[in-house]
Short mmCIF file of C-alpha atoms in Angstrom, two decimals:
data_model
loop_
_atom_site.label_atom_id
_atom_site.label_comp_id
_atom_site.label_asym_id
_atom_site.label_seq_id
_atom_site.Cartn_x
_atom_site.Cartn_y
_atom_site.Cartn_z
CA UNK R 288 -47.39 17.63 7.82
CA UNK R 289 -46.78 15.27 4.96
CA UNK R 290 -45.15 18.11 2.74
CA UNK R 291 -43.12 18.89 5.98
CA UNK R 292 -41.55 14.85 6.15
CA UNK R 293 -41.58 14.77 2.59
CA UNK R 294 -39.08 17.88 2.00
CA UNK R 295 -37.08 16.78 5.07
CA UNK R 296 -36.39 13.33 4.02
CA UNK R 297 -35.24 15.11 0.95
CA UNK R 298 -33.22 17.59 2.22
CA UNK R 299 -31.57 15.03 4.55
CA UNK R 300 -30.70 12.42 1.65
CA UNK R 301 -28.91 15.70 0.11
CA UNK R 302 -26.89 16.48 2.83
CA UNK R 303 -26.09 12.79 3.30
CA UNK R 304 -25.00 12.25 -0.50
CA UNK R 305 -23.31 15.31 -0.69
CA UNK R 306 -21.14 14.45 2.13
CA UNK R 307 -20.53 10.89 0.38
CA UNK R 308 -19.90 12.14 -2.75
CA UNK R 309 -16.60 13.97 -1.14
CA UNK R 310 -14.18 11.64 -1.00
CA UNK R 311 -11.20 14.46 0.41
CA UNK R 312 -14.04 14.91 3.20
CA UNK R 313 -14.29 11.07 3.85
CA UNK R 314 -10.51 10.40 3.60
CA UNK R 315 -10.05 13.86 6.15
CA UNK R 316 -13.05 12.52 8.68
CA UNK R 317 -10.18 9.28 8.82
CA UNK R 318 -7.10 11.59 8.96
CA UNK R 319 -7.46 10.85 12.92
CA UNK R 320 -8.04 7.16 12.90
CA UNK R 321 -5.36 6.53 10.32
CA UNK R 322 -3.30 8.39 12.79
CA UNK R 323 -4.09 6.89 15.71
CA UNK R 324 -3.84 3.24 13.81
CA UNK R 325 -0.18 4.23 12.72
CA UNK R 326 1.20 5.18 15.88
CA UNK R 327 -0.14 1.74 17.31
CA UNK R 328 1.30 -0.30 15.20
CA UNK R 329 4.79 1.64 15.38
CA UNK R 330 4.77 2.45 18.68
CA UNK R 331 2.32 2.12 21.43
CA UNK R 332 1.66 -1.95 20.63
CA UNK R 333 5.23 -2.73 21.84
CA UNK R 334 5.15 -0.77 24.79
CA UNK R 335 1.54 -1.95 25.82
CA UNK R 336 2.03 -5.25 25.17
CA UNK R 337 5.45 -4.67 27.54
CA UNK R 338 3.54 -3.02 30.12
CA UNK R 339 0.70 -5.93 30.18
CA UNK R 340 3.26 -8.83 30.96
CA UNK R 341 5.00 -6.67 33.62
CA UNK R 342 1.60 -6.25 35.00
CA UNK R 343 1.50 -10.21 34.61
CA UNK R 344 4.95 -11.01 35.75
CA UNK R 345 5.37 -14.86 36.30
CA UNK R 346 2.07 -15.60 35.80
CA UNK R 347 2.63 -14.78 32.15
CA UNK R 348 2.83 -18.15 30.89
CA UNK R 349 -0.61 -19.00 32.19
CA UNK R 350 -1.99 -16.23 29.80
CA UNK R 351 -1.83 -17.20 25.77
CA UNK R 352 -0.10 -14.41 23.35
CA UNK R 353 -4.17 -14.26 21.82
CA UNK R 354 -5.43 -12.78 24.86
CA UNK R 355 -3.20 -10.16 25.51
CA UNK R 356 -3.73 -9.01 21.85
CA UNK R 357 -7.58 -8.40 22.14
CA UNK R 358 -6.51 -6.60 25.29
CA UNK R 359 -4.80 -4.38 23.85
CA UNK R 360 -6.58 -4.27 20.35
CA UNK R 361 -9.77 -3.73 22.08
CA UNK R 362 -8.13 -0.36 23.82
CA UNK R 363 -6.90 1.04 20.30
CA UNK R 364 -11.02 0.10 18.82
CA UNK R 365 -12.13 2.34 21.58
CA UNK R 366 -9.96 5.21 20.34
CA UNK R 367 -10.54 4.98 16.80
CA UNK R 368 -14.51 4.80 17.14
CA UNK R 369 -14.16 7.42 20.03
CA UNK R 370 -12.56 10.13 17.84
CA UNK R 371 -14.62 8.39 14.51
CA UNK R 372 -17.54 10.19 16.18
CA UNK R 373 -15.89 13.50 16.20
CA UNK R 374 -14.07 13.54 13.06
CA UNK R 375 -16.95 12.15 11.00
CA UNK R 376 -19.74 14.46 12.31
CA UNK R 377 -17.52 17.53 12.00
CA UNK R 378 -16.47 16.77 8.66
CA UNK R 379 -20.78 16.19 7.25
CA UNK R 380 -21.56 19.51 9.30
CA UNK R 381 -19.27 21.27 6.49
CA UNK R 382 -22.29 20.69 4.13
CA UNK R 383 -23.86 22.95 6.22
CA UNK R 384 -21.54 25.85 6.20
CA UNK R 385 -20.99 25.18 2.48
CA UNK R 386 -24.77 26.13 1.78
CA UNK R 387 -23.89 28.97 3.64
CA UNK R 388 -21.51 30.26 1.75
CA UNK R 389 -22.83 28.97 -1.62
CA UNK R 390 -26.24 31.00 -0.71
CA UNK R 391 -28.07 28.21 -0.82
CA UNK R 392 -29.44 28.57 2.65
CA UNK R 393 -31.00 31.71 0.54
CA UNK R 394 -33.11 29.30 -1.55
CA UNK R 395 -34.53 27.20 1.25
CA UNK R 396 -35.46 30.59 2.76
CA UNK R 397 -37.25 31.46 -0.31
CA UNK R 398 -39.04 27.65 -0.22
CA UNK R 399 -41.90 26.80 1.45
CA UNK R 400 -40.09 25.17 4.53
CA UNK R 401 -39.60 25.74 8.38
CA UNK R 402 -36.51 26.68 9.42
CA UNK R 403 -36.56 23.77 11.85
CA UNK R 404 -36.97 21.36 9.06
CA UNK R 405 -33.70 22.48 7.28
CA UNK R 406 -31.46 22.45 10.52
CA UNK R 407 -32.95 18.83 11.69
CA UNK R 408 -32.01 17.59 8.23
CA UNK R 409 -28.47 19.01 8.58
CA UNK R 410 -28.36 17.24 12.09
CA UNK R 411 -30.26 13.85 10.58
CA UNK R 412 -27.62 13.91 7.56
CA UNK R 413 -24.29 14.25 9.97
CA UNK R 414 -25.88 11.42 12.25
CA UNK R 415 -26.05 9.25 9.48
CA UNK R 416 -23.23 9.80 7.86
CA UNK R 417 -21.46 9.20 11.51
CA UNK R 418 -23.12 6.01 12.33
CA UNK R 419 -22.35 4.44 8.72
CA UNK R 420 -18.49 5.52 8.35
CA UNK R 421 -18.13 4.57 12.61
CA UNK R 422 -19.86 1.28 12.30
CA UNK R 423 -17.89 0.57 9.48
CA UNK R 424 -14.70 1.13 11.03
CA UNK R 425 -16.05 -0.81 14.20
CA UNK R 426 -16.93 -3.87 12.13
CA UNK R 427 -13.65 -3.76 10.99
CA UNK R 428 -12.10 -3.15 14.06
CA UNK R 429 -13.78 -6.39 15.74
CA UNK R 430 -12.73 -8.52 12.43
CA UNK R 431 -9.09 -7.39 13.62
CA UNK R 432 -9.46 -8.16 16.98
CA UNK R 433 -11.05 -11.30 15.89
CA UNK R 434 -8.00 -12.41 13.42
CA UNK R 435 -5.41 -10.76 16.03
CA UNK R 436 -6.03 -12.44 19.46
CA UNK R 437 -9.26 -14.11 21.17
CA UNK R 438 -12.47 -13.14 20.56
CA UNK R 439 -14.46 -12.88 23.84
CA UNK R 440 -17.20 -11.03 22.74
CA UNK R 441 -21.12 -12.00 23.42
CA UNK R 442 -23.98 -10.88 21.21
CA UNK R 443 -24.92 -8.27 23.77
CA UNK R 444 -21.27 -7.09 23.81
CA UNK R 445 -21.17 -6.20 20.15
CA UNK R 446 -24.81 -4.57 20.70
CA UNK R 447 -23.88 -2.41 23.34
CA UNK R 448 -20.98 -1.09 21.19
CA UNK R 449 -22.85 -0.55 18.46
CA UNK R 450 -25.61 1.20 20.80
CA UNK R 451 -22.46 3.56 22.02
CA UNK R 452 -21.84 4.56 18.46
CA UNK R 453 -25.36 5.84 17.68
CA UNK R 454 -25.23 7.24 20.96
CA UNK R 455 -21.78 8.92 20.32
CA UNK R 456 -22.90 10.02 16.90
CA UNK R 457 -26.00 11.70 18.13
CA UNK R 458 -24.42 14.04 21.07
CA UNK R 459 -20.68 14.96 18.65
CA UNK R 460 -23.01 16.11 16.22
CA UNK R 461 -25.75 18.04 18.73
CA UNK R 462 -22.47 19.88 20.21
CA UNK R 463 -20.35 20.25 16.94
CA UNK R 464 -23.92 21.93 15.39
CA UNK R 465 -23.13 24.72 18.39
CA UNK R 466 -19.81 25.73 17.12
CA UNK R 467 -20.67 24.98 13.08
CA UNK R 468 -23.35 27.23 13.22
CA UNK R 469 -21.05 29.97 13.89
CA UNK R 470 -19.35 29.12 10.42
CA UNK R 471 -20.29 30.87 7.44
CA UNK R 472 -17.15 29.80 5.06
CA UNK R 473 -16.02 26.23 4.67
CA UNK R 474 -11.65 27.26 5.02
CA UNK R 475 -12.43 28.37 8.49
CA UNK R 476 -14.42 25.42 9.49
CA UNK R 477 -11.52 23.52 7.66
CA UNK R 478 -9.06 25.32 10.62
CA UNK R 479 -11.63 24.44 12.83
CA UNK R 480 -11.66 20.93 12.46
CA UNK R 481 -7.61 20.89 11.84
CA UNK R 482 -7.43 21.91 15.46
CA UNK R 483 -10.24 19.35 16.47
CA UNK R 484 -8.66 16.73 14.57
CA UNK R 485 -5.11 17.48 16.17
CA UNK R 486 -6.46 17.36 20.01
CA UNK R 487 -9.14 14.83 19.84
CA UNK R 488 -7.03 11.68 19.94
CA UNK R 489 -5.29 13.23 23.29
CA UNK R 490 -8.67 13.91 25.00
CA UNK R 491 -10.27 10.60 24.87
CA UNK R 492 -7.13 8.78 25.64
CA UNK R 493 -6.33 7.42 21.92
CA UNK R 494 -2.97 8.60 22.02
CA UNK R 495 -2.40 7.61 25.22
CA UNK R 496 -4.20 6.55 28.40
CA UNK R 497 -5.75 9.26 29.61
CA UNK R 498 -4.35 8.26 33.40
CA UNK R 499 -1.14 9.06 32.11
CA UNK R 500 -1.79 12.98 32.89
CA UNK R 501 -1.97 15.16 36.20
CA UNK R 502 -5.07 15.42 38.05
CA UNK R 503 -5.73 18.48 36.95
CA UNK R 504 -5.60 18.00 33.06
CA UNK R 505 -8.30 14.55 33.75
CA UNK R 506 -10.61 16.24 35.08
CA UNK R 507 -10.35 18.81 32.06
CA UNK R 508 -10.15 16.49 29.49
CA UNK R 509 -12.93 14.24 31.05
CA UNK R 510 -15.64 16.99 31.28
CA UNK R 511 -15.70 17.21 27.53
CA UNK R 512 -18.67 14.89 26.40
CA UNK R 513 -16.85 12.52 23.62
CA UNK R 514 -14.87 11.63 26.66
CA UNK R 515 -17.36 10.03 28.27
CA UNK R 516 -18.34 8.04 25.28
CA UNK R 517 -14.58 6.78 24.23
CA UNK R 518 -14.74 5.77 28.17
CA UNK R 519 -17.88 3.88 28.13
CA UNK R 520 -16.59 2.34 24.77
CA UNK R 521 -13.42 1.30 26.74
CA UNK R 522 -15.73 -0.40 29.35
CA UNK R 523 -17.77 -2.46 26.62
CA UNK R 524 -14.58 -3.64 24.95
CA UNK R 525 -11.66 -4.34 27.15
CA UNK R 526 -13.91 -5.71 30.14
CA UNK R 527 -14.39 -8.98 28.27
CA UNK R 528 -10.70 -9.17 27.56
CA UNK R 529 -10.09 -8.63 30.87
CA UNK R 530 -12.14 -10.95 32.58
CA UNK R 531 -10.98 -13.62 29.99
CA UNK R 532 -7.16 -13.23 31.04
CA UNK R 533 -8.76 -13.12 34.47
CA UNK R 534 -9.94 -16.66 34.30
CA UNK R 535 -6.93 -17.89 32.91
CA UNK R 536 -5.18 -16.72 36.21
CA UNK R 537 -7.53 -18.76 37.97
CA UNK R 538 -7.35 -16.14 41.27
CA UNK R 539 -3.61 -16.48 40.99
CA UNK R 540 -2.82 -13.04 41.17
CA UNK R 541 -6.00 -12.37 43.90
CA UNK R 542 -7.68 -9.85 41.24
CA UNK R 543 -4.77 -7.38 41.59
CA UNK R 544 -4.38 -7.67 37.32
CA UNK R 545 -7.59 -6.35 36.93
CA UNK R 546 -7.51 -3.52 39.21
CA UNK R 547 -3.87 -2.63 37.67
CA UNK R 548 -5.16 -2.88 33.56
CA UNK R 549 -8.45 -0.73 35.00
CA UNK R 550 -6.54 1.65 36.59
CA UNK R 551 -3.71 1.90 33.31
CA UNK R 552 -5.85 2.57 30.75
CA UNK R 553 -8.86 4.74 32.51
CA UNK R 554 -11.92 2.51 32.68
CA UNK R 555 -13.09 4.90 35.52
CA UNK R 556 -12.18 8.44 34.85
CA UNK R 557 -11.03 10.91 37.28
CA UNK R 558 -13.04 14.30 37.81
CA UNK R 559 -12.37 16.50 40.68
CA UNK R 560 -10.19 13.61 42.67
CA UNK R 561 -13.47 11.23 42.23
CA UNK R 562 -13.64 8.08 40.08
CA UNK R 563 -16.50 7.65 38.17
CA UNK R 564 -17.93 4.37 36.27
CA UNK R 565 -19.84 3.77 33.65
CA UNK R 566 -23.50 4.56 35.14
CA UNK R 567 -22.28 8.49 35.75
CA UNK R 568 -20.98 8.10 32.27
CA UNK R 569 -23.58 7.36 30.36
CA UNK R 570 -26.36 9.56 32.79
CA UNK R 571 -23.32 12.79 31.81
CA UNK R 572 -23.60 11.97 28.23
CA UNK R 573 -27.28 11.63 28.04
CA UNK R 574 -27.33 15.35 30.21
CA UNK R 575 -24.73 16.38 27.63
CA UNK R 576 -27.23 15.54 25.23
CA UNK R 577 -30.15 17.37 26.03
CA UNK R 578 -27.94 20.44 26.99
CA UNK R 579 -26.88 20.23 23.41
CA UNK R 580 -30.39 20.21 21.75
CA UNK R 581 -31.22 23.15 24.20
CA UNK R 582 -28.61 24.96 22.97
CA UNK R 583 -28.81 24.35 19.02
CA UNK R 584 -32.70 25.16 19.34
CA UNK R 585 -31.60 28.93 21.09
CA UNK R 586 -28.83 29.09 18.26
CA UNK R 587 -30.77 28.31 15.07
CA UNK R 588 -33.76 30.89 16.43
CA UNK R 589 -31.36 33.40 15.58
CA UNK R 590 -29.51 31.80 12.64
CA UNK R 591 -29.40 33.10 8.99
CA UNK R 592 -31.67 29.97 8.28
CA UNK R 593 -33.95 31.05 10.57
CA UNK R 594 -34.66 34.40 9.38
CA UNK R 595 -34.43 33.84 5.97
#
C-alpha cells in the first residue's frame, strides 16, 4: 500500500512538471482565454455595456458607470474560467498520449505498478495542473473586476467560485480522459484539441450569450457538461452584480432589470423548452461526474496501460 502511494505521488508530480515545463502547452491551454479576452475588449464590451443601459433606460443615472462594469466583467470571468477548465485539462492529458507514443507506457508496464495507479496519476496531474493555471486566471480575473467597476463580492462568493473551479477541473478532465485515451500520437490529439479549442468558447456562452441561439441549438449546447459549470459560474458571479445595481434602483424598475440581465445572458439555461437553475445544474454536473469515472474505469480495463 505504501509502495502503491509512494510511486503514485511520483508519477503524478511527473506528469504535473512535465506539463509545466511546456511552455507552447501552457501558452496553447490560454489560446482560448486570450481569445475570448480580445474579442471583449474590441467588441462585445461596447455592445454589452449598450445593451445594459437600454435595459436601464432612464433609470440609468441612478446606476454608477462601476456597477455596470462588474456586470459585465463578471460575465466575461465566467467565460474565461469556463473554457480555462477545458483548455487546460486537455492540454496536461497530452502527457498522457505523449508516453504513449514515446513507449513509455511500455516501462511502467514493465514496473511493479497497477495499471490503476498510472491512469489516476494521469487524471491527479491534469486536475492539478487545471485548478492552478484556472485559479490563477480567476484571481486575476476578480483583481480586474475589482480595479474595473465595484466589487460586490462576499467571502463565500469568492469560495463558491473557487469551489466551481475544482469542481469544473475534476469532471473536463474525467470526460476529456474518455476521448484522450483513444489517442496514441500527440499531432492528432493536437487536431483534437484545435477543434475543442475553436467550439468551446461558443458552447458555454463566452462568445456570446448562449440565449442568443434557437431552441434547438440550447438545448444541444447545454447538455454538454462544461456547460453546466460556465452556467453555475455565471450564477456565482453576476448575481452579486446584479442585485447591487438592483438596490441602487431602489424597486424603481419593479424587478423587471433583473429578470431582463437573467434572461440576456443565460443564468437559467434552456433544455427541451424548460429552464433550469442552478440546483439541476450542479446535481447534472455531479451525475456527469460519476458517469465519467464509470466510463474511464471500462476504458482503461482495456487500455494499452492496462495490459501492459
Amino acid at each position: 500500500m505504501v509502495k502503491t502511494l509512494c510511486a503514485y505521488k511520483g508519477m503524478t508530480l511527473r506528469n504535473i512538471k512535465v506539463y509545466l515545463k511546456d511552455r507552447m502547452a501552457i501558452i496553447l491551454s490560454m489560446l482560448t482565454q486570450i481569445i475570448v479576452l480580445g474579442l471583449y475588449l474590441l467588441f462585445l464590451k461596447g455592445n454589452y455595456l449598450d445593451t445594459i443601459r437600454e435595459n436601464l433606460g432612464e433609470l440609468e443615472s441612478l446606476v454608477t458607470d462601476g456597477a455596470i462594469e462588474a456586470l459585465i466583467n463578471s460575465w466575461l470571468i465566467a467565460g474565461v474560467i469556463g473554457t480555462s477548465v477545458v483548455t487546460v485539462a486537455l492540454n496536461s492529458l497530452s502527457v498522457m498520449v505523449s508516453d504513449k507514443q514515446n513507449k513509455i507506457n511500455y516501462d511502467y508496464g514493465a514496473a511493479p505498478v497497477k495499471g490503476s495507479t498510472v491512469v489516476m496519476s494521469y487524471f491527479s496531474g491534469a486536475v492539478v495542473n487545471t485548478i492552478m493555471i484556472s485559479s490563477i486566471l480567476l484571481t486575476a480575473g476578480l483583481i480586474f473586476i475589482a480595479v474595473g467597476g465595484t466589487f460586490v463580492y462576499t467571502f463565500t462568493d469568492i469560495l463558491c467560485i473557487y469551489g466551481l473551479t475544482v469542481l469544473g477541473s475534476v469532471s473536463s478532465t474525467l470526460l476529456l480522459m474518455v476521448f484522450a485515451s483513444f489517442f496514441k500520437k500527440t499531432s492528432t490529439l493536437s487536431s483534437f484539441n484545435v477543434m475543442i479549442s475553436a467550439a468551446i468558447g461558443f458552447v458555454i456562452g463566452a462568445y456570446i450569450p448562449v440565449s442568443q441561439f434557437g431552441e434547438g441549438v440550447q438545448t444541444a449546447v447545454n447538455l454538454v457538461p462544461g456547460s453546466q459549470i460556465a452556467g453555475m459560474m455565471r450564477n456565482v458571479l453576476m448575481n452579486p452584480a446584479i442585485e447591487n445595481i438592483s438596490d441602487m434602483l431602489n424597486g424603481a424598475d419593479k424587478g423587471m432589470f433583473a429578470e431582463s440581465v437573467k434572461e440576456i445572458f443565460t443564468l437559467k439555461m434552456n433544455l427541451f423548452d424548460n429552464e433550469v437553475g442552478f440546483g439541476f445544474m450542479m446535481t447534472y454536473s455531479l451525475i456527469a461526474i460519476a458517469v465519467f469515472l464509470i466510463l474511464n474505469l471500462v476504458s482503461y480495463k482495456f487500455s494499452s496501460i492496462s495490459k501492459e
